[in-house]
Coordinates of N, CA and C in Angstrom, one line a residue:
M1 N 0.8 -1.3 0.0 CA -0.1 -0.1 0.0 C 0.9 1.3 0.0
A2 N 2.0 1.1 -0.6 CA 3.1 2.4 -0.6 C 2.2 3.4 -1.5
G3 N 2.6 4.5 -0.8 CA 2.1 5.7 -1.7 C 0.6 6.2 -1.3
R4 N -0.1 5.3 -0.5 CA -1.5 5.5 -0.3 C -1.6 5.5 1.2
D5 N -2.4 6.8 1.6 CA -2.4 6.8 3.2 C -3.7 6.1 3.6
P6 N -3.4 5.1 4.4 CA -4.4 4.2 4.8 C -5.4 4.9 5.9
F7 N -4.8 6.2 6.6 CA -5.7 6.6 7.5 C -6.8 7.5 7.1
V8 N -6.9 7.7 5.8 CA -8.1 8.3 5.3 C -9.2 7.3 5.3
L9 N -9.0 6.1 5.4 CA -10.1 5.0 5.5 C -10.7 5.1 7.0
D10 N -10.2 5.8 7.8 CA -10.8 5.9 9.3 C -12.0 6.7 9.0
D11 N -12.2 7.6 8.1 CA -13.4 8.2 7.9 C -13.9 8.2 6.4
P12 N -14.2 7.1 5.8 CA -14.3 7.0 4.3 C -15.5 8.0 3.7
V13 N -16.4 8.1 4.6 CA -17.5 8.9 3.9 C -17.1 10.3 3.8
G14 N -16.6 11.0 4.9 CA -16.1 12.3 4.9 C -15.1 12.6 4.0
E15 N -14.2 11.6 3.9 CA -13.1 11.8 2.8 C -13.7 12.0 1.5
S16 N -14.5 11.1 1.1 CA -15.1 10.9 -0.2 C -15.9 12.3 -0.5
L17 N -16.9 12.7 0.5 CA -17.8 13.6 0.3 C -16.9 15.1 0.1
R18 N -15.8 15.1 0.8 CA -15.0 16.4 0.8 C -14.0 16.3 -0.5
G19 N -14.1 15.4 -1.2 CA -12.9 15.1 -2.3 C -13.6 14.7 -3.6
R20 N -13.5 13.5 -4.0 CA -13.8 13.2 -5.1 C -15.4 13.1 -5.5
H21 N -16.1 12.9 -4.5 CA -17.6 13.0 -4.5 C -18.2 14.2 -4.1
A22 N -17.4 15.3 -4.0 CA -17.9 16.6 -3.8 C -19.2 17.0 -4.9
P23 N -19.0 16.8 -6.2 CA -20.1 17.1 -7.0 C -21.4 16.4 -6.6
L24 N -21.4 15.4 -5.9 CA -22.7 14.7 -5.5 C -23.0 15.1 -3.9
A25 N -22.5 16.0 -3.4 CA -22.5 16.3 -2.1 C -23.3 17.7 -1.8
R26 N -24.0 17.6 -0.6 CA -24.7 18.9 0.0 C -24.1 19.0 1.5
S27 N -23.9 20.3 1.8 CA -23.4 20.6 3.0 C -23.9 21.6 3.7
V28 N -23.7 21.7 5.1 CA -24.0 23.1 5.9 C -22.8 23.0 7.0
G29 N -22.2 24.0 7.0 CA -21.0 24.2 7.9 C -20.0 22.9 7.9
K30 N -20.0 22.2 9.1 CA -19.0 21.2 9.2 C -19.8 19.8 8.9
A31 N -20.9 20.0 8.4 CA -21.6 18.6 8.2 C -21.8 18.4 6.7
V32 N -21.6 17.1 6.1 CA -22.0 16.9 4.6 C -22.6 15.7 4.4
T33 N -23.4 15.6 3.3 CA -24.1 14.2 3.1 C -24.3 14.2 1.4
Y34 N -24.6 13.1 1.1 CA -24.8 13.0 -0.4 C -26.3 13.5 -0.9
L35 N -26.5 13.9 -2.0 CA -27.6 14.3 -2.7 C -28.6 13.0 -2.7
A36 N -30.0 13.6 -2.5 CA -31.0 12.6 -2.5 C -30.9 11.5 -3.6
D37 N -31.2 10.1 -3.5 CA -31.2 9.1 -4.3 C -29.8 8.6 -4.7
V38 N -28.8 9.3 -4.3 CA -27.3 8.8 -4.4 C -27.0 7.9 -3.3
S39 N -27.1 8.5 -1.9 CA -26.9 7.7 -0.7 C -27.3 8.4 0.4
T40 N -27.6 7.8 1.5 CA -27.9 8.4 2.8 C -26.8 8.7 3.6
F41 N -25.5 8.4 3.2 CA -24.4 8.4 4.0 C -24.1 10.0 4.4
A42 N -23.9 10.2 5.7 CA -23.5 11.6 6.2 C -22.1 11.5 7.0
A43 N -21.6 12.6 7.1 CA -20.4 12.8 8.0 C -20.3 14.2 8.5
V44 N -19.7 14.4 9.7 CA -19.2 15.5 10.2 C -17.6 15.8 10.3
S45 N -17.2 16.8 10.6 CA -15.9 17.0 10.8 C -15.5 16.2 12.2
T46 N -14.2 15.8 12.3 CA -13.7 15.0 13.5 C -13.1 16.0 14.6
D47 N -13.3 17.3 14.4 CA -12.7 18.2 15.5 C -13.6 18.2 16.5
P48 N -13.4 18.7 17.7 CA -14.1 18.7 18.9 C -15.4 19.7 19.0
D49 N -15.4 20.4 18.0 CA -16.6 21.6 18.0 C -17.9 20.9 17.8
P50 N -18.7 21.0 19.0 CA -20.2 20.5 19.2 C -21.2 21.0 18.1
A51 N -21.0 22.3 17.5 CA -21.8 22.8 16.8 C -22.1 21.9 15.4
K52 N -21.1 21.1 15.1 CA -21.2 20.3 13.8 C -22.4 19.5 13.8
W53 N -22.8 19.1 14.9 CA -24.2 18.4 15.1 C -25.4 19.2 14.7
D54 N -25.2 20.4 15.1 CA -26.3 21.3 14.8 C -26.1 21.5 13.5
D55 N -25.0 21.6 12.8 CA -25.0 21.6 11.2 C -25.7 20.6 10.6
L56 N -25.4 19.1 11.0 CA -26.0 18.2 10.4 C -27.6 17.9 10.6
T57 N -28.0 18.6 11.7 CA -29.6 18.6 12.0 C -30.3 19.7 10.9
A58 N -29.4 20.7 10.8 CA -29.8 21.7 9.8 C -29.8 21.1 8.3
L59 N -28.9 20.4 8.1 CA -28.8 19.6 6.8 C -29.8 18.8 6.4
L60 N -30.0 17.8 7.5 CA -30.9 16.7 7.3 C -32.3 17.0 7.7
G61 N -32.6 17.9 8.5 CA -34.0 18.2 9.2 C -34.0 17.4 10.5
R62 N -35.0 18.2 11.3 CA -35.3 17.6 12.5 C -36.1 16.3 12.5
G63 N -35.6 15.2 13.4 CA -36.4 14.0 13.2 C -36.1 13.0 12.1
A64 N -35.0 13.5 11.4 CA -34.4 12.7 10.3 C -33.5 11.7 10.5
F65 N -33.4 10.8 9.6 CA -32.5 9.6 9.6 C -31.0 10.0 9.4
A66 N -30.1 10.0 10.3 CA -28.8 10.3 10.0 C -28.0 8.9 9.9
D67 N -27.5 8.4 8.6 CA -26.7 7.4 8.4 C -25.4 7.7 8.5
M68 N -24.7 7.3 9.7 CA -23.4 7.8 9.9 C -22.5 6.8 9.5
F69 N -22.7 5.6 9.0 CA -21.7 4.7 8.5 C -20.9 4.3 9.5
S70 N -19.5 4.5 9.2 CA -18.5 4.3 10.3 C -17.9 5.6 11.0
C71 N -18.6 6.6 11.0 CA -18.1 7.8 11.4 C -17.5 7.6 12.8
P72 N -16.2 8.1 12.9 CA -15.4 8.1 14.1 C -15.8 8.9 15.3
V73 N -16.7 9.8 15.1 CA -17.2 10.5 16.3 C -18.6 10.1 16.6
L74 N -19.1 10.2 17.6 CA -20.5 10.0 18.2 C -21.3 11.4 18.4
P75 N -22.7 11.3 18.1 CA -23.4 12.5 18.2 C -23.7 12.6 19.7
P76 N -24.3 13.8 20.1 CA -24.8 14.0 21.5 C -25.9 13.0 22.0
S77 N -26.0 13.0 23.2 CA -27.0 11.8 23.8 C -28.5 11.9 23.4
D78 N -28.8 13.1 23.0 CA -30.2 13.2 22.7 C -30.5 12.8 21.1
W79 N -29.5 12.2 20.6 CA -29.7 11.7 19.2 C -30.2 10.2 19.2
E80 N -31.3 9.8 18.9 CA -31.9 8.6 19.0 C -31.3 7.7 18.3
P81 N -30.5 6.5 18.8 CA -29.9 5.4 18.0 C -31.1 4.7 17.2
V82 N -30.8 4.5 15.9 CA -31.7 3.7 15.0 C -31.3 2.3 14.7
F83 N -30.0 2.2 14.6 CA -29.3 0.9 14.3 C -27.8 0.8 14.7
V84 N -27.2 -0.5 15.1 CA -25.9 -0.6 15.4 C -25.5 -2.0 14.7
L85 N -24.6 -2.1 13.8 CA -24.2 -3.2 13.2 C -22.7 -3.2 13.1
E86 N -22.1 -4.4 13.7 CA -20.8 -4.6 13.7 C -20.1 -5.2 12.5
G87 N -19.0 -4.7 12.1 CA -18.4 -5.1 10.8 C -17.0 -5.1 10.7
R88 N -16.5 -5.1 9.6 CA -14.9 -4.8 9.4 C -14.7 -4.1 8.2
Q89 N -13.6 -3.6 8.2 CA -13.0 -2.8 6.8 C -11.9 -3.7 6.4
M90 N -12.0 -4.1 5.1 CA -10.8 -5.0 4.5 C -10.2 -4.2 3.4
V91 N -9.0 -4.4 3.2 CA -8.3 -4.0 2.2 C -7.4 -5.0 1.3
R92 N -7.3 -4.7 0.1 CA -6.4 -5.8 -0.8 C -5.0 -5.0 -0.9
P93 N -3.8 -5.6 -0.5 CA -2.6 -5.1 -0.8 C -2.5 -4.8 -2.2
G94 N -1.6 -3.9 -2.6 CA -1.5 -3.3 -4.0 C -0.6 -4.2 -4.7
D95 N -0.6 -5.6 -4.6 CA 0.3 -6.4 -5.4 C -0.5 -7.0 -6.7
G96 N -1.7 -6.8 -6.6 CA -2.4 -7.4 -7.8 C -2.9 -8.8 -7.5
A97 N -2.8 -9.2 -6.2 CA -3.1 -10.5 -6.0 C -4.3 -11.0 -6.3
S98 N -4.7 -12.1 -7.0 CA -5.9 -12.4 -7.3 C -6.3 -13.8 -7.0
G99 N -7.5 -14.1 -6.5 CA -8.0 -15.3 -6.2 C -8.7 -16.1 -7.2
R100 N -8.7 -15.5 -8.7 CA -9.4 -16.2 -9.6 C -8.5 -17.1 -10.3
P101 N -8.9 -18.2 -11.0 CA -8.1 -19.0 -11.5 C -7.4 -18.4 -12.7
D102 N -6.4 -18.9 -13.3 CA -5.6 -18.4 -14.3 C -6.6 -18.5 -15.5
G103 N -6.7 -17.2 -16.3 CA -7.7 -17.4 -17.4 C -9.0 -17.1 -17.3
A104 N -9.4 -17.0 -16.0 CA -10.8 -16.6 -15.8 C -11.1 -15.1 -16.0
A105 N -10.1 -14.3 -15.7 CA -10.2 -12.8 -16.1 C -11.5 -12.2 -15.9
D106 N -11.7 -11.5 -16.8 CA -13.2 -10.7 -16.9 C -14.2 -11.5 -17.8
D107 N -13.9 -12.7 -18.1 CA -14.7 -13.3 -19.1 C -16.2 -13.2 -18.6
G108 N -17.1 -12.7 -19.6 CA -18.5 -12.6 -19.3 C -19.1 -11.4 -18.4
V109 N -18.0 -10.8 -17.7 CA -18.3 -9.6 -17.0 C -18.5 -8.3 -18.0
V110 N -19.6 -7.6 -17.7 CA -19.9 -6.5 -18.6 C -20.1 -5.2 -17.8
E111 N -19.7 -3.9 -18.4 CA -20.0 -2.7 -17.6 C -21.4 -2.6 -17.8
L112 N -22.0 -1.9 -16.8 CA -23.3 -1.4 -16.6 C -23.5 -0.1 -16.8
G113 N -24.4 0.5 -17.7 CA -24.6 1.8 -18.0 C -25.9 2.1 -17.4
A114 N -26.3 3.4 -17.8 CA -27.5 4.2 -17.3 C -28.7 3.2 -17.9
D115 N -28.7 2.6 -19.0 CA -29.6 1.9 -19.5 C -30.0 0.5 -18.8
S116 N -29.0 0.2 -17.7 CA -29.2 -1.0 -17.1 C -29.9 -0.7 -15.6
L117 N -30.3 0.5 -15.4 CA -30.6 0.9 -14.1 C -31.9 0.1 -13.6
P118 N -32.9 -0.1 -14.6 CA -34.0 -0.8 -14.0 C -33.9 -2.2 -13.7
E119 N -32.8 -2.8 -14.4 CA -32.6 -4.4 -14.0 C -31.5 -4.4 -12.9
M120 N -30.8 -3.3 -12.5 CA -29.9 -3.1 -11.3 C -30.9 -3.2 -10.3
L121 N -31.8 -2.1 -10.3 CA -32.6 -1.9 -9.2 C -33.6 -3.2 -8.8
D122 N -34.0 -3.9 -9.8 CA -34.6 -5.0 -9.6 C -33.9 -6.1 -9.0
L123 N -32.4 -6.3 -9.4 CA -31.7 -7.2 -8.7 C -31.4 -6.9 -7.2
V124 N -31.4 -5.6 -6.9 CA -31.1 -5.0 -5.6 C -32.3 -5.5 -4.8
E125 N -33.6 -5.3 -5.4 CA -34.7 -5.4 -4.5 C -35.0 -7.0 -4.1
R126 N -34.3 -7.9 -4.9 CA -34.5 -9.3 -4.7 C -33.5 -10.0 -3.8
T127 N -32.1 -9.2 -3.8 CA -31.0 -9.6 -3.1 C -30.7 -8.8 -1.7
R128 N -31.2 -7.5 -1.7 CA -31.0 -6.8 -0.5 C -29.3 -6.7 -0.2
P129 N -28.4 -6.2 -1.0 CA -27.0 -6.2 -0.7 C -26.8 -5.0 0.3
G130 N -27.6 -4.1 0.5 CA -27.3 -2.8 1.4 C -28.0 -1.6 0.6
P131 N -27.5 -0.6 1.2 CA -28.4 0.7 0.7 C -28.0 1.0 -0.9
F132 N -29.0 1.0 -1.7 CA -28.9 1.3 -3.0 C -30.0 2.0 -3.6
W133 N -29.7 3.2 -4.3 CA -30.9 4.0 -4.7 C -30.7 4.2 -6.2
S134 N -31.6 5.1 -6.7 CA -31.7 5.3 -8.2 C -30.5 6.1 -8.7
R135 N -29.8 6.8 -8.0 CA -28.5 7.5 -8.3 C -27.3 6.8 -7.9
T136 N -27.4 5.8 -7.2 CA -26.1 5.1 -6.5 C -25.1 4.9 -7.6
P137 N -25.4 4.3 -8.8 CA -24.4 4.1 -9.8 C -23.7 5.2 -10.2
E138 N -24.0 6.5 -9.9 CA -23.2 7.6 -10.1 C -21.9 7.8 -9.4
L139 N -21.8 6.9 -8.3 CA -20.7 6.9 -7.4 C -19.3 6.3 -8.1
G140 N -19.6 5.3 -9.1 CA -18.3 4.9 -9.7 C -18.9 3.8 -10.8
T141 N -18.1 2.9 -11.2 CA -18.2 1.9 -12.2 C -18.9 0.7 -11.5
Y142 N -19.9 0.3 -12.2 CA -20.6 -1.0 -11.9 C -20.6 -1.9 -13.1
L143 N -20.2 -3.4 -12.5 CA -20.0 -4.3 -13.4 C -21.1 -5.5 -13.1
G144 N -21.4 -6.1 -14.2 CA -22.6 -7.3 -13.8 C -22.3 -8.5 -14.9
I145 N -22.8 -9.5 -14.5 CA -22.9 -10.9 -15.4 C -24.3 -11.0 -15.6
R146 N -24.6 -11.6 -16.9 CA -25.8 -11.9 -17.4 C -26.0 -13.3 -17.9
E147 N -27.1 -14.0 -17.6 CA -27.4 -15.2 -18.2 C -28.6 -15.2 -19.0
K148 N -28.4 -15.6 -20.2 CA -29.5 -15.6 -21.2 C -30.0 -14.2 -21.2
G149 N -29.2 -13.2 -21.2 CA -29.6 -11.8 -21.3 C -30.3 -11.2 -20.0
V150 N -30.2 -12.0 -18.9 CA -30.9 -11.3 -17.7 C -29.8 -11.1 -16.7
L151 N -29.7 -10.0 -16.2 CA -28.6 -9.5 -15.1 C -28.9 -10.3 -13.8
V152 N -27.9 -11.2 -13.5 CA -28.1 -12.1 -12.4 C -26.8 -11.8 -11.2
A153 N -26.2 -10.9 -11.5 CA -25.1 -10.6 -10.6 C -24.4 -9.2 -10.8
M154 N -24.0 -8.6 -9.8 CA -23.4 -7.2 -10.1 C -22.6 -6.8 -8.7
A155 N -21.7 -5.9 -8.9 CA -20.9 -5.1 -7.9 C -20.5 -3.9 -8.5
G156 N -20.1 -2.9 -7.7 CA -19.6 -1.7 -8.1 C -18.9 -0.9 -7.0
E157 N -18.6 0.3 -7.5 CA -17.7 1.2 -6.8 C -18.5 2.1 -6.1
R158 N -18.1 2.5 -4.7 CA -18.9 3.4 -3.8 C -18.1 4.6 -3.2
L159 N -17.6 4.4 -2.0 CA -16.9 5.4 -1.5 C -15.5 5.5 -2.2
R160 N -15.0 6.7 -2.2 CA -13.9 7.1 -3.0 C -12.9 8.0 -2.1
P161 N -12.5 7.7 -1.0 CA -11.4 8.7 -0.3 C -10.2 8.5 -1.0
P162 N -9.4 9.7 -0.8 CA -8.0 9.8 -1.6 C -7.3 8.6 -1.9
G163 N -7.0 8.0 -3.1 CA -6.1 7.0 -3.4 C -6.8 5.6 -3.1
W164 N -8.0 5.7 -2.9 CA -8.8 4.2 -2.6 C -10.1 4.4 -3.2
T165 N -10.6 3.3 -3.5 CA -12.1 2.9 -4.0 C -12.6 1.7 -3.4
E166 N -13.8 2.0 -2.9 CA -14.5 0.9 -2.1 C -15.4 0.1 -3.1
I167 N -15.5 -1.2 -2.9 CA -16.1 -2.1 -3.6 C -17.4 -2.5 -2.9
S168 N -18.7 -2.3 -3.5 CA -19.9 -2.5 -2.8 C -21.1 -3.0 -3.7
A169 N -22.1 -3.2 -3.1 CA -23.3 -3.6 -3.8 C -23.0 -5.0 -4.4
V170 N -22.4 -5.8 -3.8 CA -22.0 -7.3 -4.3 C -23.4 -8.2 -4.2
C171 N -23.9 -8.5 -5.2 CA -25.1 -9.3 -5.0 C -25.2 -10.4 -6.2
T172 N -26.0 -11.4 -5.9 CA -26.2 -12.4 -7.0 C -27.6 -13.0 -6.7
A173 N -28.4 -13.0 -7.9 CA -29.8 -13.6 -7.8 C -29.8 -15.1 -7.1
P174 N -30.6 -15.4 -6.4 CA -30.8 -16.8 -5.7 C -30.5 -17.8 -6.9
E175 N -31.2 -17.6 -8.0 CA -31.1 -18.9 -8.9 C -29.7 -19.0 -9.5
A176 N -28.8 -17.9 -9.3 CA -27.6 -18.0 -9.9 C -26.4 -18.1 -9.0
R177 N -26.7 -18.4 -7.8 CA -25.5 -18.6 -6.8 C -24.9 -19.9 -6.8
G178 N -23.5 -19.8 -6.2 CA -22.9 -21.0 -6.5 C -22.0 -21.2 -7.6
Q179 N -21.8 -20.2 -8.6 CA -21.3 -20.3 -9.7 C -20.0 -19.2 -9.7
G180 N -19.6 -18.7 -8.5 CA -18.4 -17.9 -8.5 C -18.6 -16.6 -9.1
H181 N -19.8 -16.0 -9.3 CA -20.2 -14.8 -9.9 C -19.4 -13.6 -9.1
A182 N -19.8 -13.7 -7.9 CA -19.3 -12.6 -6.9 C -17.8 -12.5 -6.8
A183 N -17.3 -13.5 -6.7 CA -15.8 -13.6 -6.8 C -15.2 -13.0 -8.2
R184 N -15.8 -13.3 -9.2 CA -15.4 -12.8 -10.5 C -15.5 -11.3 -10.6
L185 N -16.7 -10.7 -10.1 CA -17.0 -9.4 -10.0 C -16.1 -8.5 -9.3
V186 N -15.9 -9.0 -8.0 CA -15.1 -8.2 -6.9 C -13.7 -8.2 -7.6
D187 N -13.2 -9.4 -8.1 CA -11.8 -9.4 -8.5 C -11.6 -8.6 -9.7
A188 N -12.6 -8.5 -10.6 CA -12.5 -7.7 -11.9 C -12.4 -6.3 -11.3
L189 N -13.2 -5.9 -10.3 CA -13.2 -4.3 -10.0 C -12.0 -4.0 -9.2
A190 N -11.4 -5.0 -8.5 CA -10.2 -4.7 -7.7 C -9.2 -4.6 -8.7
A191 N -9.2 -5.3 -9.8 CA -8.1 -5.2 -10.7 C -8.1 -3.9 -11.4
R192 N -9.3 -3.3 -11.7 CA -9.4 -2.2 -12.5 C -9.0 -0.9 -11.5
I193 N -9.3 -1.1 -10.2 CA -8.9 0.0 -9.4 C -7.4 0.0 -9.1
E194 N -6.7 -1.2 -9.1 CA -5.4 -1.3 -8.8 C -4.7 -1.0 -10.1
A195 N -5.2 -1.0 -11.2 CA -4.7 -0.5 -12.5 C -4.7 1.0 -12.6
R196 N -5.5 1.6 -11.8 CA -5.5 3.2 -11.7 C -4.5 3.8 -10.7
G197 N -3.8 2.8 -10.1 CA -2.7 3.0 -9.1 C -3.5 3.3 -7.7
E198 N -4.8 2.8 -7.5 CA -5.3 2.9 -6.3 C -5.6 1.6 -5.5
G199 N -5.8 1.9 -4.2 CA -6.2 0.7 -3.4 C -7.6 0.2 -3.3
A200 N -7.9 -1.1 -3.4 CA -9.3 -1.6 -3.3 C -9.6 -1.9 -1.9
F201 N -10.7 -1.3 -1.3 CA -11.3 -1.7 0.0 C -12.6 -2.0 0.0
L202 N -13.1 -2.6 1.1 CA -14.6 -2.9 1.2 C -15.0 -3.1 2.7
H203 N -16.3 -3.2 2.8 CA -16.7 -3.3 4.2 C -17.7 -4.6 4.1
V204 N -17.8 -5.3 5.3 CA -18.5 -6.4 5.4 C -19.1 -6.6 6.8
A205 N -20.3 -7.1 7.0 CA -21.0 -7.3 8.3 C -20.2 -8.4 9.0
E206 N -19.8 -8.4 10.3 CA -19.1 -9.4 11.1 C -19.8 -10.7 11.1
A207 N -21.1 -10.6 10.9 CA -21.9 -12.0 11.0 C -21.8 -12.7 9.6
N208 N -21.2 -12.0 8.6 CA -21.4 -12.5 7.3 C -19.9 -13.2 7.0
A209 N -20.0 -14.5 7.5 CA -18.7 -15.2 7.6 C -18.4 -15.7 6.1
G210 N -19.4 -16.1 5.3 CA -19.3 -16.5 3.9 C -18.6 -15.4 2.9
A211 N -19.0 -14.2 3.3 CA -18.5 -12.9 2.5 C -17.1 -12.9 3.0
R212 N -16.8 -12.8 4.1 CA -15.3 -12.6 4.6 C -14.5 -13.8 4.1
A213 N -14.8 -14.9 4.0 CA -14.1 -15.9 3.5 C -13.8 -15.8 2.0
L214 N -14.7 -15.3 1.3 CA -14.7 -15.1 -0.1 C -13.6 -13.8 -0.3
Y215 N -13.7 -12.8 0.4 CA -12.8 -11.8 0.2 C -11.4 -12.1 0.7
E216 N -11.2 -13.0 1.6 CA -9.8 -13.3 1.8 C -9.3 -14.1 0.9
K217 N -10.2 -15.0 0.2 CA -9.5 -15.8 -0.7 C -9.2 -14.9 -2.0
L218 N -9.7 -13.8 -2.2 CA -9.4 -12.8 -3.2 C -8.3 -12.0 -3.0
G219 N -7.7 -12.1 -1.8 CA -6.5 -11.4 -1.2 C -6.9 -10.1 -0.4
F220 N -8.0 -10.0 0.1 CA -8.3 -8.9 1.1 C -7.9 -9.3 2.5
V221 N -7.4 -8.5 3.3 CA -7.1 -8.6 4.7 C -7.9 -7.4 5.6
T222 N -8.2 -8.1 6.7 CA -8.8 -7.0 7.7 C -7.9 -5.8 8.0
R223 N -8.2 -4.6 7.9 CA -7.6 -3.6 8.2 C -8.0 -3.1 9.6
R224 N -9.2 -3.1 9.9 CA -9.9 -2.7 11.3 C -11.3 -3.2 11.4
Q225 N -11.8 -3.3 12.7 CA -13.2 -3.6 13.0 C -13.8 -2.3 13.1
V226 N -15.1 -2.3 12.5 CA -15.9 -0.9 12.5 C -17.2 -1.3 13.1
T227 N -17.8 -0.2 13.5 CA -19.3 -0.2 13.8 C -20.0 0.7 13.0
F228 N -21.1 0.3 12.4 CA -21.9 1.1 11.6 C -23.2 1.5 12.4
R229 N -23.4 2.8 12.3 CA -24.6 3.3 13.2 C -25.4 4.2 12.5
G230 N -26.6 4.3 12.8 CA -27.7 5.2 12.3 C -28.5 5.9 13.6
F231 N -28.7 7.2 13.4 CA -29.4 7.9 14.4 C -30.6 8.7 13.8
R232 N -31.4 9.2 14.8 CA -32.5 10.1 14.5 C -32.1 11.5 15.0
T233 N -32.2 12.3 14.1 CA -31.7 13.7 14.7 C -32.8 14.3 15.7
P234 N -32.4 15.0 16.6 CA -33.4 15.5 17.6 C -34.4 16.7 17.2

């Protein structure tokens, strides 16, 4: 991971919104979030100024959902917790290590454009890989696999802190599981990211042992444990 600062991954949402995803952001003071239908993730500055939480309330509105992802700072006690989920952040060392068999490469993997959005949304609805909205594909490149013309698996790029790109929305239709589609897609995305001179990273729920094993096979290693949190603004 030489040449890339791993510490920007401690606040991947904030680093993305203040950097490469700034065109997709809206902000008030020291609070920032994505445009509607892109993502619900929000972030505040990591300095000790408590006014940043007032900024986030002004940005989102009172009684609104604040999806803080893995934000390294916690809101005041009058913010109502909505969910807590334990997980981990994984990175792939930049040596191009691949878990796919020789010759598998990107065979059958296609890039998904705007015309693919209806079938992407349908696949998300059937598989529930995590937050995904109508403008989420604007965050980066999305790849998919089709069987008989039907989209059965996909994965894409999400958070983009400096020097890094996150892989997310990894999902496979129930009828197409067990064929290695997820591995091919994640590996193809990681290879593209590494070809740009960036590092590939991702997040996974701690309880999802199967996904963790897959990512480890593809060369990802755990960088840190994380806690995903959501709150209701006062």
